[in-house]
Structures are given as C-alpha cells and as structure tokens.
Coordinates of C-alpha atoms in Angstrom, one line a residue:
Chain Z
X282 CA 39.4 11.9 -4.1
X283 CA 41.8 12.7 -6.2
X284 CA 41.6 16.1 -7.8
X285 CA 41.7 15.8 -11.5
X286 CA 41.2 19.5 -12.9
X287 CA 44.4 20.3 -14.1
X288 CA 45.8 17.2 -14.4
X289 CA 45.6 14.8 -17.4
X290 CA 47.9 12.3 -16.2
X291 CA 45.7 10.0 -14.8
X292 CA 43.3 10.6 -17.9
X293 CA 43.8 7.3 -20.4
X294 CA 41.7 7.2 -23.8
X295 CA 40.7 3.5 -24.6
X296 CA 41.9 3.3 -28.3
X297 CA 38.7 2.4 -29.9
X298 CA 36.7 5.0 -28.9
X299 CA 38.5 6.7 -31.6
X300 CA 38.6 3.4 -34.1
X301 CA 36.5 4.9 -36.8
X302 CA 38.5 8.3 -37.4
X303 CA 42.0 7.5 -36.7
X304 CA 44.8 4.6 -36.9
X305 CA 46.3 3.5 -33.8
X306 CA 49.4 5.6 -34.5
X307 CA 47.7 8.7 -34.9
X308 CA 45.7 8.0 -32.0
X309 CA 48.8 7.7 -29.7
X310 CA 50.1 11.2 -31.5
X311 CA 47.1 13.0 -30.1
X312 CA 47.2 11.6 -27.0
X313 CA 50.8 12.8 -26.6
X314 CA 50.2 15.8 -28.0
X315 CA 47.4 17.0 -25.6
X316 CA 49.6 15.5 -22.3
X317 CA 47.1 12.9 -21.8
X318 CA 48.8 10.3 -19.8
X319 CA 47.9 6.6 -20.7
X320 CA 46.1 4.7 -23.6
X321 CA 44.6 1.3 -23.5
X322 CA 45.6 -0.1 -26.9
X323 CA 42.8 -2.9 -28.7
X324 CA 44.3 -6.2 -30.0
X325 CA 43.1 -5.1 -33.6
X326 CA 44.5 -2.0 -33.8
X327 CA 48.2 -3.4 -32.8
X328 CA 48.1 -6.3 -34.9
X329 CA 47.2 -3.9 -37.8
X330 CA 50.3 -1.9 -37.5
X331 CA 52.4 -4.1 -36.3
X332 CA 53.4 -5.2 -32.2
X333 CA 56.8 -3.9 -32.7
X334 CA 56.1 -0.7 -33.8
X335 CA 53.6 0.5 -31.7
X336 CA 55.1 -0.4 -28.4
X337 CA 58.0 1.3 -30.0
X338 CA 56.3 4.6 -30.5
X339 CA 54.1 4.2 -27.0
X340 CA 57.7 4.2 -25.5
X341 CA 58.9 7.0 -27.6
X342 CA 55.4 8.7 -26.6
X343 CA 55.8 8.9 -22.4
X344 CA 52.5 7.2 -22.5
X345 CA 51.4 4.8 -20.3
X346 CA 49.4 2.1 -21.4
X347 CA 46.7 1.1 -18.3
X348 CA 45.6 -2.0 -20.4
X349 CA 45.5 -4.5 -23.2
X350 CA 42.1 -4.9 -24.6
X351 CA 41.6 -8.0 -24.9
X352 CA 42.4 -11.9 -24.0
X353 CA 39.3 -14.0 -23.1
X354 CA 36.2 -15.9 -25.0
X355 CA 37.1 -18.9 -23.4
X356 CA 34.0 -21.1 -24.3
X357 CA 34.4 -23.3 -27.4
X358 CA 32.1 -26.2 -28.7
X359 CA 34.8 -28.9 -29.0
X360 CA 38.4 -29.5 -27.4
X361 CA 40.2 -28.3 -30.2
X362 CA 38.7 -24.8 -29.7
X363 CA 39.3 -24.4 -26.1
X364 CA 42.9 -25.6 -26.5
X365 CA 43.2 -22.4 -29.6
X366 CA 41.5 -19.9 -27.2
X367 CA 44.4 -21.0 -24.5
X368 CA 47.0 -20.4 -27.2
X369 CA 45.2 -17.3 -28.5
X370 CA 45.3 -15.7 -24.7
X371 CA 48.8 -16.7 -23.8
X372 CA 49.9 -14.5 -27.3
X373 CA 47.7 -11.7 -25.6
X374 CA 50.1 -11.9 -22.7
X375 CA 53.0 -11.9 -24.2
X376 CA 51.8 -8.4 -26.3
X377 CA 50.8 -7.1 -23.1
X378 CA 53.6 -7.7 -21.4
X379 CA 55.8 -5.9 -25.0
X380 CA 53.5 -3.2 -24.7
X381 CA 54.2 -2.7 -20.8
X382 CA 50.6 -2.5 -20.1
X383 CA 49.2 -2.3 -16.4
X384 CA 46.8 -5.5 -17.2
X385 CA 45.2 -7.7 -19.9
X386 CA 41.6 -7.0 -20.2
X387 CA 39.4 -10.2 -20.0
X388 CA 36.3 -9.7 -21.7
X389 CA 35.7 -13.8 -21.2
X390 CA 33.2 -15.0 -24.4
X391 CA 30.0 -17.1 -23.5
X392 CA 27.7 -18.9 -25.7
X393 CA 29.9 -20.6 -28.7
X394 CA 29.4 -18.9 -31.8
X395 CA 26.6 -16.4 -30.1
X396 CA 28.9 -13.8 -31.3
X397 CA 28.5 -14.6 -35.0
X398 CA 24.7 -14.9 -34.2
X399 CA 24.9 -18.6 -34.0
X400 CA 25.0 -20.1 -30.4
X401 CA 25.8 -23.4 -30.7
X402 CA 23.9 -24.8 -27.8
X403 CA 22.8 -22.8 -24.9
X404 CA 24.2 -24.1 -21.4
X405 CA 25.8 -20.7 -19.9
X406 CA 26.4 -22.9 -16.8
X407 CA 28.8 -24.5 -19.2
X408 CA 30.1 -21.4 -21.0
X409 CA 30.5 -20.4 -17.2
X410 CA 33.0 -23.4 -16.1
X411 CA 35.0 -23.1 -19.5
X412 CA 35.7 -19.5 -18.9
X413 CA 36.6 -20.3 -15.0
X414 CA 39.3 -22.8 -16.2
X415 CA 40.5 -20.8 -19.1
X416 CA 41.6 -18.0 -16.9
X417 CA 42.8 -20.6 -14.0
X418 CA 45.3 -21.6 -16.9
X419 CA 45.8 -18.2 -18.3
X420 CA 46.6 -17.1 -15.1
X421 CA 49.4 -19.9 -14.8
X422 CA 51.4 -18.2 -17.8
X423 CA 50.4 -14.5 -16.8
X424 CA 52.1 -15.0 -13.5
X425 CA 55.4 -16.2 -14.1
X426 CA 55.7 -13.0 -17.0
X427 CA 53.9 -11.0 -14.3
X428 CA 51.1 -10.0 -16.4
X429 CA 47.9 -9.2 -14.1
X430 CA 44.8 -10.7 -15.5
X431 CA 41.6 -8.1 -15.2
X432 CA 38.4 -9.7 -15.9
X433 CA 36.0 -7.0 -17.0
X434 CA 31.8 -8.0 -16.3
X435 CA 30.0 -7.0 -19.2
X436 CA 26.3 -5.7 -18.9
X437 CA 24.3 -8.5 -18.8
X438 CA 22.6 -7.5 -22.3
X439 CA 25.5 -8.8 -23.4
X440 CA 25.7 -11.7 -21.6
X441 CA 24.8 -14.1 -24.6
X442 CA 27.6 -12.9 -27.2
X443 CA 30.2 -11.6 -25.2
X444 CA 30.8 -12.4 -21.8
X445 CA 29.2 -15.0 -19.0
X446 CA 30.5 -13.1 -16.2
X447 CA 27.7 -10.2 -15.9
X448 CA 28.2 -8.9 -12.2
X449 CA 31.5 -7.1 -10.1
X450 CA 30.6 -9.9 -7.6
X451 CA 31.0 -13.0 -10.1
X452 CA 34.1 -11.6 -11.0
X453 CA 35.3 -10.7 -7.8
X454 CA 33.9 -14.8 -6.3
X455 CA 36.6 -16.1 -9.5
X456 CA 39.2 -13.9 -8.4
X457 CA 38.8 -15.0 -4.7
X458 CA 38.6 -18.8 -6.1
X459 CA 42.0 -18.9 -8.4
X460 CA 44.0 -15.9 -6.3
X461 CA 43.0 -16.7 -2.7
X462 CA 45.7 -14.5 -1.5
X463 CA 44.9 -11.7 -3.1
X464 CA 48.3 -11.3 -4.9
X465 CA 47.3 -9.0 -7.2
X466 CA 48.0 -11.0 -10.2
X467 CA 43.9 -11.5 -10.6
X468 CA 41.5 -8.8 -10.4
X469 CA 38.8 -7.0 -11.9
X470 CA 38.3 -4.0 -15.1
X471 CA 35.6 -1.9 -13.6
X472 CA 33.8 -0.5 -16.4
X473 CA 30.6 1.8 -15.3
X474 CA 29.1 1.1 -18.5
X475 CA 28.4 -2.3 -17.9
X476 CA 28.1 -1.8 -13.8
X477 CA 26.4 1.1 -12.7
X478 CA 22.9 -0.8 -12.0
X479 CA 24.0 -3.3 -10.1
X480 CA 22.3 -2.8 -6.3
X481 CA 25.8 -4.4 -4.6
X482 CA 28.0 -2.4 -6.4
X483 CA 29.3 0.0 -3.1
X484 CA 29.8 -3.3 -1.5
X485 CA 31.4 -5.0 -4.3
X486 CA 34.0 -2.5 -4.9
X487 CA 35.0 -2.7 -1.0
X488 CA 35.5 -6.1 -1.1
X489 CA 37.4 -5.7 -4.1
X490 CA 39.9 -3.3 -2.9
X491 CA 42.8 -2.3 -4.2
X492 CA 44.7 -5.4 -4.8
X493 CA 41.7 -6.4 -7.1
X494 CA 40.7 -3.3 -8.7
X495 CA 42.8 -3.2 -12.0
X496 CA 41.5 -1.0 -14.3
X497 CA 38.8 2.0 -14.1
X498 CA 36.7 2.8 -17.3
X499 CA 34.0 5.5 -17.6
X500 CA 32.0 6.7 -20.6
X501 CA 28.0 7.0 -19.3
X502 CA 24.6 5.4 -19.5
X503 CA 22.4 7.4 -22.1
X504 CA 18.8 7.5 -21.5
X505 CA 17.0 6.4 -23.6
X506 CA 20.1 3.7 -24.6
X507 CA 19.1 3.2 -28.4
X508 CA 21.9 -0.3 -29.4
X509 CA 23.1 -2.8 -27.2
X510 CA 26.3 -2.4 -27.8
X511 CA 27.6 0.8 -29.6
X512 CA 25.4 3.9 -27.8
X513 CA 27.4 4.9 -25.2
X514 CA 27.4 8.5 -23.6
X515 CA 30.2 10.8 -23.0
X516 CA 31.0 11.5 -19.2
X517 CA 28.1 13.9 -18.3
X518 CA 25.6 13.3 -20.8
X519 CA 23.7 10.0 -19.2
X520 CA 22.9 9.1 -15.8
X521 CA 25.8 7.3 -14.3
X522 CA 27.1 9.3 -10.8
X523 CA 30.3 9.6 -11.9
X524 CA 31.9 11.1 -9.2
X525 CA 30.0 8.9 -6.4
X526 CA 31.5 5.7 -7.9
X527 CA 34.5 6.7 -8.2
X528 CA 34.5 7.9 -4.7
X529 CA 34.2 4.7 -3.9
X530 CA 36.6 2.9 -6.3
X531 CA 39.0 5.8 -4.9
X532 CA 38.3 4.9 -1.0
X533 CA 38.6 0.9 -2.2
X534 CA 42.4 1.8 -2.6
X535 CA 42.3 2.5 -6.5
X536 CA 45.1 4.5 -7.5
X537 CA 45.4 4.1 -11.7
X538 CA 44.1 5.6 -14.5
X539 CA 40.6 6.7 -15.4
X540 CA 40.5 5.6 -19.2
X541 CA 37.5 6.8 -21.3
X542 CA 36.3 4.0 -23.4
X543 CA 33.2 5.0 -25.3
X544 CA 31.6 3.1 -27.9
X545 CA 29.1 5.0 -30.0
X546 CA 28.1 5.8 -33.6
X547 CA 27.5 9.4 -32.3
X548 CA 31.3 10.2 -31.0
X549 CA 32.0 7.3 -34.4
X550 CA 31.2 10.4 -36.6
X551 CA 32.9 13.3 -35.1
X552 CA 35.8 14.7 -35.8
X553 CA 38.7 13.1 -33.7
X554 CA 39.9 16.4 -31.9
X555 CA 36.4 17.2 -30.9
X556 CA 36.3 14.2 -29.2
X557 CA 39.2 14.2 -27.2
X558 CA 38.5 17.7 -26.6
X559 CA 35.0 16.5 -24.9
X560 CA 37.0 13.5 -23.0
X561 CA 39.1 16.1 -21.5
X562 CA 36.6 18.2 -20.6
X563 CA 34.5 16.0 -18.8
X564 CA 37.4 13.8 -17.3
X565 CA 38.4 17.3 -15.8
X566 CA 34.2 18.3 -14.3
X567 CA 32.0 15.5 -14.0
X568 CA 34.4 12.0 -13.4
Chain L
X17 CA 8.1 -31.2 -13.5
X18 CA 4.2 -30.6 -14.0
X19 CA 3.3 -32.0 -18.2
X20 CA 2.2 -29.3 -20.3
X21 CA 1.4 -31.1 -23.2
X22 CA -2.2 -31.5 -23.9
X23 CA -2.8 -29.3 -20.9
X24 CA -3.7 -25.5 -21.5
X25 CA -4.9 -25.2 -18.1
X26 CA -1.5 -24.1 -16.7
X27 CA -1.1 -21.6 -20.1
X28 CA -1.4 -17.5 -19.7
X29 CA -1.8 -15.4 -22.1
X30 CA -0.5 -11.8 -21.0
X31 CA -2.1 -9.6 -23.1
X32 CA 0.4 -7.1 -23.9
X33 CA 1.5 -9.7 -26.1
X34 CA -1.6 -9.7 -28.6
X35 CA -2.0 -5.6 -28.3
X36 CA -1.3 -4.4 -31.5
X37 CA -3.5 -6.7 -33.6
X38 CA -6.7 -6.6 -30.8
X39 CA -8.5 -5.5 -28.7
X40 CA -8.8 -6.6 -25.5
X41 CA -12.3 -8.7 -25.5
X42 CA -11.0 -9.9 -29.2
X43 CA -8.1 -11.4 -27.0
X44 CA -10.2 -13.1 -24.4
X45 CA -12.8 -14.5 -26.3
X46 CA -9.4 -15.6 -28.6
X47 CA -8.0 -17.3 -25.6
X48 CA -11.3 -18.8 -24.5
X49 CA -11.8 -20.5 -27.7
X50 CA -8.7 -22.1 -27.7
X51 CA -9.0 -23.5 -24.5
X52 CA -6.1 -21.7 -22.2
X53 CA -6.6 -21.3 -19.3
X54 CA -5.6 -17.8 -18.0
X55 CA -4.7 -14.3 -18.8
X56 CA -3.1 -11.5 -17.4
X57 CA -4.7 -8.3 -19.0
X58 CA -2.7 -4.8 -19.1
X59 CA -3.9 -1.7 -16.9
X60 CA -4.3 0.3 -20.6
X61 CA -6.1 -2.1 -22.2
X62 CA -8.7 -3.3 -19.6
X63 CA -9.2 0.9 -19.1
X64 CA -10.0 1.1 -22.5
X65 CA -13.0 -1.5 -21.9
X66 CA -14.1 -0.3 -18.7
X67 CA -13.3 -2.0 -15.6
X68 CA -16.4 -3.9 -15.2
X69 CA -17.6 -4.8 -18.5
X70 CA -13.6 -6.8 -18.8
X71 CA -14.2 -8.6 -15.2
X72 CA -17.4 -9.3 -16.6
X73 CA -16.3 -10.9 -19.8
X74 CA -13.7 -13.1 -18.0
X75 CA -15.4 -14.5 -15.6
X76 CA -18.6 -15.7 -18.0
X77 CA -15.1 -17.1 -19.9
X78 CA -13.9 -19.0 -17.8
X79 CA -10.3 -17.4 -17.6
X80 CA -8.2 -17.6 -14.3
X81 CA -6.1 -14.0 -14.5
X82 CA -3.0 -15.3 -13.3
X83 CA -2.1 -11.4 -12.8
X84 CA -3.1 -8.0 -13.3
X85 CA 0.0 -5.6 -14.7
X86 CA 0.9 -3.2 -13.7
X87 CA 1.3 -1.3 -10.3
X88 CA 4.4 0.5 -9.5
X89 CA 6.5 3.2 -10.7
X90 CA 6.7 4.8 -7.1
X91 CA 9.4 7.2 -7.8
X92 CA 9.0 10.9 -8.3
X93 CA 10.6 14.0 -7.8
X94 CA 8.4 15.5 -5.5
X95 CA 5.7 14.7 -2.8
X96 CA 2.5 15.6 -5.0
X97 CA 4.6 12.6 -7.2
X98 CA 5.0 10.5 -4.5
X99 CA 1.4 11.0 -3.1
X100 CA 0.3 10.5 -6.5
X101 CA 2.0 7.1 -7.6
X102 CA 0.3 5.4 -4.3
X103 CA -3.3 6.7 -5.0
X104 CA -2.8 5.2 -8.6
X105 CA -1.0 2.2 -6.8
X106 CA -4.4 1.9 -4.1
X107 CA -6.7 1.9 -7.2
X108 CA -4.6 -0.8 -9.2
X109 CA -5.2 -3.5 -6.3
X110 CA -8.9 -2.5 -6.4
X111 CA -8.6 -3.0 -9.9
X112 CA -6.8 -6.5 -9.6
X113 CA -9.2 -7.0 -6.8
X114 CA -12.1 -6.8 -9.0
X115 CA -10.9 -9.0 -12.0
X116 CA -10.3 -11.7 -9.8
X117 CA -6.7 -11.3 -10.3
X118 CA -4.0 -14.0 -8.8
X119 CA -1.6 -10.8 -7.8
X120 CA -1.0 -7.6 -8.9
X121 CA 2.4 -7.4 -10.6
X122 CA 4.5 -4.4 -10.3
X123 CA 7.0 -2.8 -12.6
X124 CA 8.7 -0.1 -9.4
X125 CA 9.9 2.4 -11.7
X126 CA 13.6 3.9 -11.4
X127 CA 14.8 7.7 -12.3
X128 CA 11.6 9.8 -12.3
X129 CA 11.3 11.6 -15.9
X130 CA 13.9 8.9 -17.4
X131 CA 10.6 7.0 -19.1
X132 CA 9.9 10.2 -20.8
X133 CA 13.5 10.9 -21.7
X134 CA 14.2 13.8 -18.9
X135 CA 15.6 11.8 -15.9
X136 CA 15.0 14.8 -13.0
X137 CA 18.0 13.2 -11.3
X138 CA 20.7 10.4 -11.5
X139 CA 20.3 9.5 -7.4
X140 CA 19.3 5.5 -8.4
X141 CA 19.4 5.1 -4.5
X142 CA 17.0 7.7 -3.3
X143 CA 14.9 5.9 -6.0
X144 CA 15.3 3.0 -4.4
X145 CA 14.2 4.4 -1.4
X146 CA 10.9 5.5 -2.6
X147 CA 10.6 2.3 -4.0
X148 CA 10.8 0.3 -0.6
X149 CA 8.8 2.5 0.7
X150 CA 6.1 2.7 -1.9
X151 CA 5.6 -1.0 -2.0
X152 CA 5.2 -1.0 2.1
X153 CA 2.5 1.5 2.0
X154 CA 0.8 -0.5 -1.1
X155 CA 1.2 -3.6 0.6
X156 CA -0.5 -2.4 3.6
X157 CA -3.5 -1.8 1.8
X158 CA -3.0 -4.8 -0.5
X159 CA -3.0 -6.8 2.5
X160 CA -6.2 -5.8 4.1
X161 CA -8.0 -6.4 0.7
X162 CA -6.1 -9.8 0.3
X163 CA -4.3 -8.9 -2.9
X164 CA -0.9 -10.0 -3.1
X165 CA 1.6 -8.0 -5.0
X166 CA 4.3 -9.3 -7.1
X167 CA 7.7 -7.5 -7.9
X168 CA 9.3 -7.7 -11.1
X169 CA 13.1 -7.4 -11.5
X170 CA 13.5 -6.2 -14.8
X171 CA 16.3 -6.4 -16.9
X172 CA 19.2 -4.4 -16.2
X173 CA 19.2 -2.5 -19.5
X174 CA 16.2 -1.3 -18.5
X175 CA 16.9 -0.2 -14.9
X176 CA 16.8 3.6 -15.4
X177 CA 13.6 4.3 -16.9
X178 CA 11.6 1.3 -15.9
X179 CA 12.9 -0.5 -12.9
X180 CA 15.7 0.2 -10.4
X181 CA 15.1 -3.4 -9.0
X182 CA 16.6 -5.9 -11.6
X183 CA 18.1 -8.9 -9.9
X184 CA 15.8 -11.4 -8.3
X185 CA 18.0 -11.5 -5.2
X186 CA 17.3 -7.4 -4.6
X187 CA 13.3 -8.3 -4.8
X188 CA 13.7 -11.4 -2.2
X189 CA 15.8 -9.4 0.0
X190 CA 12.9 -6.1 -0.1
X191 CA 9.9 -8.6 0.3
X192 CA 12.2 -10.4 3.0
X193 CA 12.1 -6.4 4.8
X194 CA 8.4 -6.1 4.1
X195 CA 7.1 -9.7 4.7
X196 CA 9.9 -11.8 7.0
X197 CA 7.0 -14.0 8.3
X198 CA 6.7 -15.3 4.2
X199 CA 2.5 -14.8 4.3
X200 CA 1.9 -14.8 0.6
X201 CA 1.4 -10.7 0.8
X202 CA 4.3 -10.2 -1.6
X203 CA 6.2 -12.2 -3.5
X204 CA 7.8 -11.7 -6.8
X205 CA 6.8 -12.3 -10.6
X206 CA 9.8 -14.0 -12.0
X207 CA 10.8 -13.2 -15.9
X208 CA 13.2 -15.2 -17.6
X209 CA 13.6 -12.8 -20.4
X210 CA 14.6 -10.4 -17.3
X211 CA 16.8 -12.7 -15.4
X212 CA 17.9 -15.8 -17.3
X213 CA 21.5 -14.1 -17.3
X214 CA 22.0 -14.1 -13.4
X215 CA 24.4 -16.5 -12.3
X216 CA 22.3 -16.6 -8.8
X217 CA 19.3 -17.4 -10.6
X218 CA 19.0 -21.1 -9.1
X219 CA 19.8 -20.4 -5.7
X220 CA 17.5 -17.0 -5.4
X221 CA 14.3 -18.9 -6.8
X222 CA 15.2 -21.5 -4.2
X223 CA 15.4 -19.3 -1.6
X224 CA 12.0 -17.4 -3.0
X225 CA 10.2 -20.7 -2.6
X226 CA 6.5 -21.4 -2.8
X227 CA 5.4 -18.1 -0.6
X228 CA 7.2 -16.2 -3.0
X229 CA 7.0 -17.2 -6.4
X230 CA 3.4 -15.4 -7.3
X231 CA 4.2 -15.4 -10.8
X232 CA 6.6 -16.9 -13.7
X233 CA 6.7 -15.5 -17.5
X234 CA 8.2 -16.9 -20.2
X235 CA 9.6 -15.5 -23.7
X236 CA 13.4 -16.2 -24.7
X237 CA 16.0 -14.3 -25.4
X238 CA 17.4 -13.7 -28.9
X239 CA 20.5 -13.8 -30.2
X240 CA 21.5 -11.0 -31.6
X241 CA 18.7 -9.0 -29.5
X242 CA 18.4 -5.4 -31.7
X243 CA 16.0 -3.3 -29.4
X244 CA 16.1 -2.8 -25.8
X245 CA 12.5 -3.2 -25.2
X246 CA 10.3 -4.5 -28.3
X247 CA 12.6 -7.5 -29.6
X248 CA 11.5 -10.5 -27.3
X249 CA 11.3 -14.1 -28.7
X250 CA 9.1 -16.8 -28.9
X251 CA 9.6 -19.7 -26.7
X252 CA 12.6 -21.8 -28.3
X253 CA 13.5 -18.9 -31.2
X254 CA 16.3 -18.2 -28.4
X255 CA 19.0 -19.1 -26.2
X256 CA 16.9 -19.2 -22.5
X257 CA 17.4 -22.9 -21.0
X258 CA 13.4 -22.7 -20.6
X259 CA 13.1 -26.2 -18.7
X260 CA 15.9 -26.1 -16.3
X261 CA 14.3 -22.7 -15.0
X262 CA 10.9 -24.3 -14.9
X263 CA 12.1 -27.0 -13.2
X264 CA 14.2 -24.8 -10.5
X265 CA 10.7 -22.9 -10.4
X266 CA 8.6 -25.9 -9.9
X267 CA 11.2 -27.4 -7.6
X268 CA 11.0 -24.2 -5.5
X269 CA 7.0 -25.1 -5.1
X270 CA 5.1 -22.9 -7.8
X271 CA 2.3 -24.3 -8.9
X272 CA 0.7 -21.2 -11.0
X273 CA 0.6 -20.4 -14.2
X274 CA 3.2 -20.5 -16.7
X275 CA 2.2 -16.9 -18.5
X276 CA 3.4 -15.8 -22.0
X277 CA 4.6 -12.1 -22.5
X278 CA 5.8 -11.5 -26.0
X279 CA 7.1 -7.9 -26.3
X280 CA 8.4 -7.9 -30.4
X281 CA 7.9 -5.7 -33.3
X282 CA 8.0 -8.7 -35.6
X283 CA 4.9 -10.9 -33.4
X284 CA 3.2 -7.9 -33.2
X285 CA 3.5 -7.7 -36.9
X286 CA 1.6 -11.3 -37.4
X287 CA -1.7 -12.2 -37.5
X288 CA -3.5 -12.8 -33.6
X289 CA -4.3 -16.4 -34.6
X290 CA -0.3 -17.5 -35.9
X291 CA 0.8 -15.9 -32.4
X292 CA -1.5 -17.4 -30.1
X293 CA -0.7 -21.2 -32.3
X294 CA 3.0 -20.4 -31.9
X295 CA 2.5 -19.8 -27.9
X296 CA 0.3 -23.3 -27.8
X297 CA 2.8 -25.2 -29.6
X298 CA 6.1 -24.0 -28.1
X299 CA 4.6 -24.1 -24.6
X300 CA 3.8 -27.8 -25.0
X301 CA 7.3 -28.1 -26.5
X302 CA 10.4 -26.5 -25.8
X303 CA 8.7 -24.7 -21.8

C-alpha cells in the first residue's frame, strides 16, 4: 500500500466538502496553500466563477484535478428531455477537458422528476435503459476528446432520485457492455460511502482493476446516520474499514488520488480551516 | 397472478404497523373483525401480553400467522454474547411454533453495539461469519421442530446496525450453503422496502423459487424518504412497482400471504381504523 502520511500529493479535496464556507477560488487557494495535491470541483461552483477563470487559477496553483463533478442525470420523461441531457453532458465533457480533469464523474440519474419530489413514473427499468443509452452516447463524444467517464454507483437509499446504478457490479456490467476492450475510456468512481456495505465489494474491486478504477472517494458512514444525504462522516468517525478497502483498491492497480468528499451539515457548519485540518489529519492516519 | 380484490384471506398485517396505537390483543381483534386472513406478531408485543394468551387468542380468532418477528441479531463481541444470541433464537423458534407461525423471520444483526450507537468493532466480514454460524446453529434446532427460518435482507442503509445481509442474492447464497437440498427449512422473507432498488431482484426472485420464498412483505418507498427507519409509505404512495414485483414472486411459485409492514411516524399517528382501511384498500387495488 502507498504511504500517505507526510505526502499530501495524493490527497484531493472534493469542493462540495467546503461549499457552504467558501467560494471556489478560496477553496482552491486554501488547498494549494496546504500543499494538497488535487481538487475535484463541482460544476455549479465552476459555473458561478466562470470556467476560464477557474481553469486558469487551478493551472497556476499547480493543483491536479482528480475529477469533475458531475455529468449524468440521463433519464427524462420525453425525447426533448433526453436530448437536453445529452447536450448538457457533452458540455460537461468539454468543461472537464478545459479543467484538465482526470475524469468526468457521472451521477447517472433515476426516475424523472424524483429529485424534485414528483416522480413522473416508477419504471426503474426504463430509467436504467435510458442511463445505458445516455452513457453510450456521451462516451462516443468523450472518447473523441479523450475524457474518461467515471460512473459512480450511489447508495441504494438514493436510488429513486439520484442514481439507478447502486452497486459496483452494476456499474462494471455497464462498463463491460460499452467498453469490452477495457480501454480506460469508461470506468467507475468508487465512493466508500455508497459501497461499504456491499458483500461483493472486494471481488468487484478486483474485477474493476486499474483500467476501470478512475477515482476513489473517501469519508465515513456514521452510526447512527441521521439523514439520507447530508450526514457523511469524517474518515475515522464511522464504521468503514478504510484501510482494508484502500488495500483492495491499490492491489487492483489504482494509483490515483484519494479524494475526500463529505456532504455534512456538521462539517459545513465548521470553519474551513478546521475542516481541512481534519481532512489532512485523517488522510494521514486512518485512510 | 392471484386476484386480491374481494379476498382478504391472503392479507396479513404485521403488528408493528399498529404498535403505537393498540396493544396486541386489540390488533388481533381488529384484524379478525375485518376478515383479514393473517397477522405477523412482533416478539416484544407477544411478550408483553404473554405467549400462551396470545396463542390462544389467535387460534380462537381463526387468523393465520404469516410469520413471527423476529429472531436474529447473532453477532456479538464475545463468546458469551454469541451463546446468549443462540439461546434467545432457540426460544424464538419455540415461540413461533407455539403461535403456529409459517416461519420465524430473522433480522440477522450486524456490528455488535451499533444498534445502541456504540459499535464495538468495524469488521463486517466477522459479523457476516458470525451470522452464518448463528443461522446454521439455529437451523439445526428449527429443523428438529419443523419451524422454517426466513432470512430477511435489510436495506443497505440499515447495514451497520440491524442486518449485514442486504441483498436477496446474499441471503440466497446463505440458504444454498446451509440447505443445498432446498428442503424449505431455510429461505427468505422478501420485503420490497428493503429490496426494490436491486437491479438483480427479478433474477434472484426466480432463483429463490417456491422453496425459498417464505414471506412477502409490502409497503412503499417514499420520495423523498426522510428517515432511515420510520418513514415507510403505504402501498401506492411511493415508487415501488408493486404489481410487477408480485408478478415475479408469484411466477416463482410463492403462494403465501401478502404481509403489510409499515414503520411510519405518519401512520403511527393516525387512528388504527384508518390505517386498516388504507391497508385493505391498497391491498385490493395497487399491490
């Protein structure tokens, strides 16, 4: 296993972690000042500041971009909606490219309207078919510009609204269908928050291998967890066997960043410096 | 598919659904008065009234007992805890037998102490090994008295505290390991609340077949879901494709009760008669 302590070059901060405290330029500045190696910016945060300005700041800072969050949300209730999603994903690919991101993370979507609390139908099989088609179409373009797509399985508790791909196995089945040659053009973003519970996790990580493991996200699963979205824990505060899972990931050939992504009402209420201190300390000791 | 409308003999009420409104004798009385076919009592509710009295009331009422909730919680931090769990499960088998239950439902447990908010370790692999041993030991006794064990996979969001078996596939793997002859001595309790999201659901239901499908529980998954435990929906109020899943279950050979099990702060706040009205109406129209 790689030695993390004393080497922040492998640490990446997903910028959602500090979205309530700081605007994106200040997050980038704070990460660079700490010697952190990379960031993974969110699209809305980039749009708020302007793509060109963010790209310039990141390049000047020397930070790597471990991923770009996020494309996806492919399902729709009609043809116009499906087309609009594809166009938006094409733009997301271009933005990821402009930022020099290692991959575009895909949160694939699920039942149309569910995220707004008004699902337009219940046919998750249809949503899954639309997701497959959407990734396939986006992949064609992404391949042409050289931007890897990282399908992120989300926790099953987010399966109605955010992603109808909820296991690493399912995500890898899609990768195999679209890229049987394992070219690296499509793979997975593995987030331990979403996948820790899976009895097939070790085997599917090995199956994924170096070509499919495009991103690795860490935080922790708190006991009890009090909210289905915004109660993620800082690494070490929950029950995920972080060291064990990272060993599986690295044994499979993953050599990329360790990205901290924490959606948490608690951590969003703390000063940014305190959050970064905690990320660095836990990255160095328990991840 | 079986026709449910106009025939309440296949309807079962899991008594947790009304646990905040009525004591167990009143629940049994209300179900019998409506012509509902069965109940599935919870162990704490039975203990509060006395096993013999409950068994007598159920027998006199003519209600069937579609299951007994619940055995399980096998993992423990030490040998004494493991032994105590086995002894308690043996008692649960005896109680299920005294009640004439169709099966003893097993919520298998997970990290010791996690249910109380203080997990004693993080090794879910160890918990899973203890669960396998615990079911094996309990099965030996349950076979000898003729009480089928129904392993219930719980939603992955409850995987740290309540059950480290979170997919139908995993539950069936355990059944196959312990009962390769498919004798009916061990199978699964399939609850759509826990399993609706699973992309392998249809295939695993077919794999389970008549010999392994020992109970079928319904409610609904609300969008949004606001609580990880007590925000289940009444059938038809959420996004589960109830009719589609029941078709799979019955095509696999299941001929037992349709059990309504709703943990819900909302429904617990409504009058018992209103809840039963809703259960009957939705059973007859959307399940």
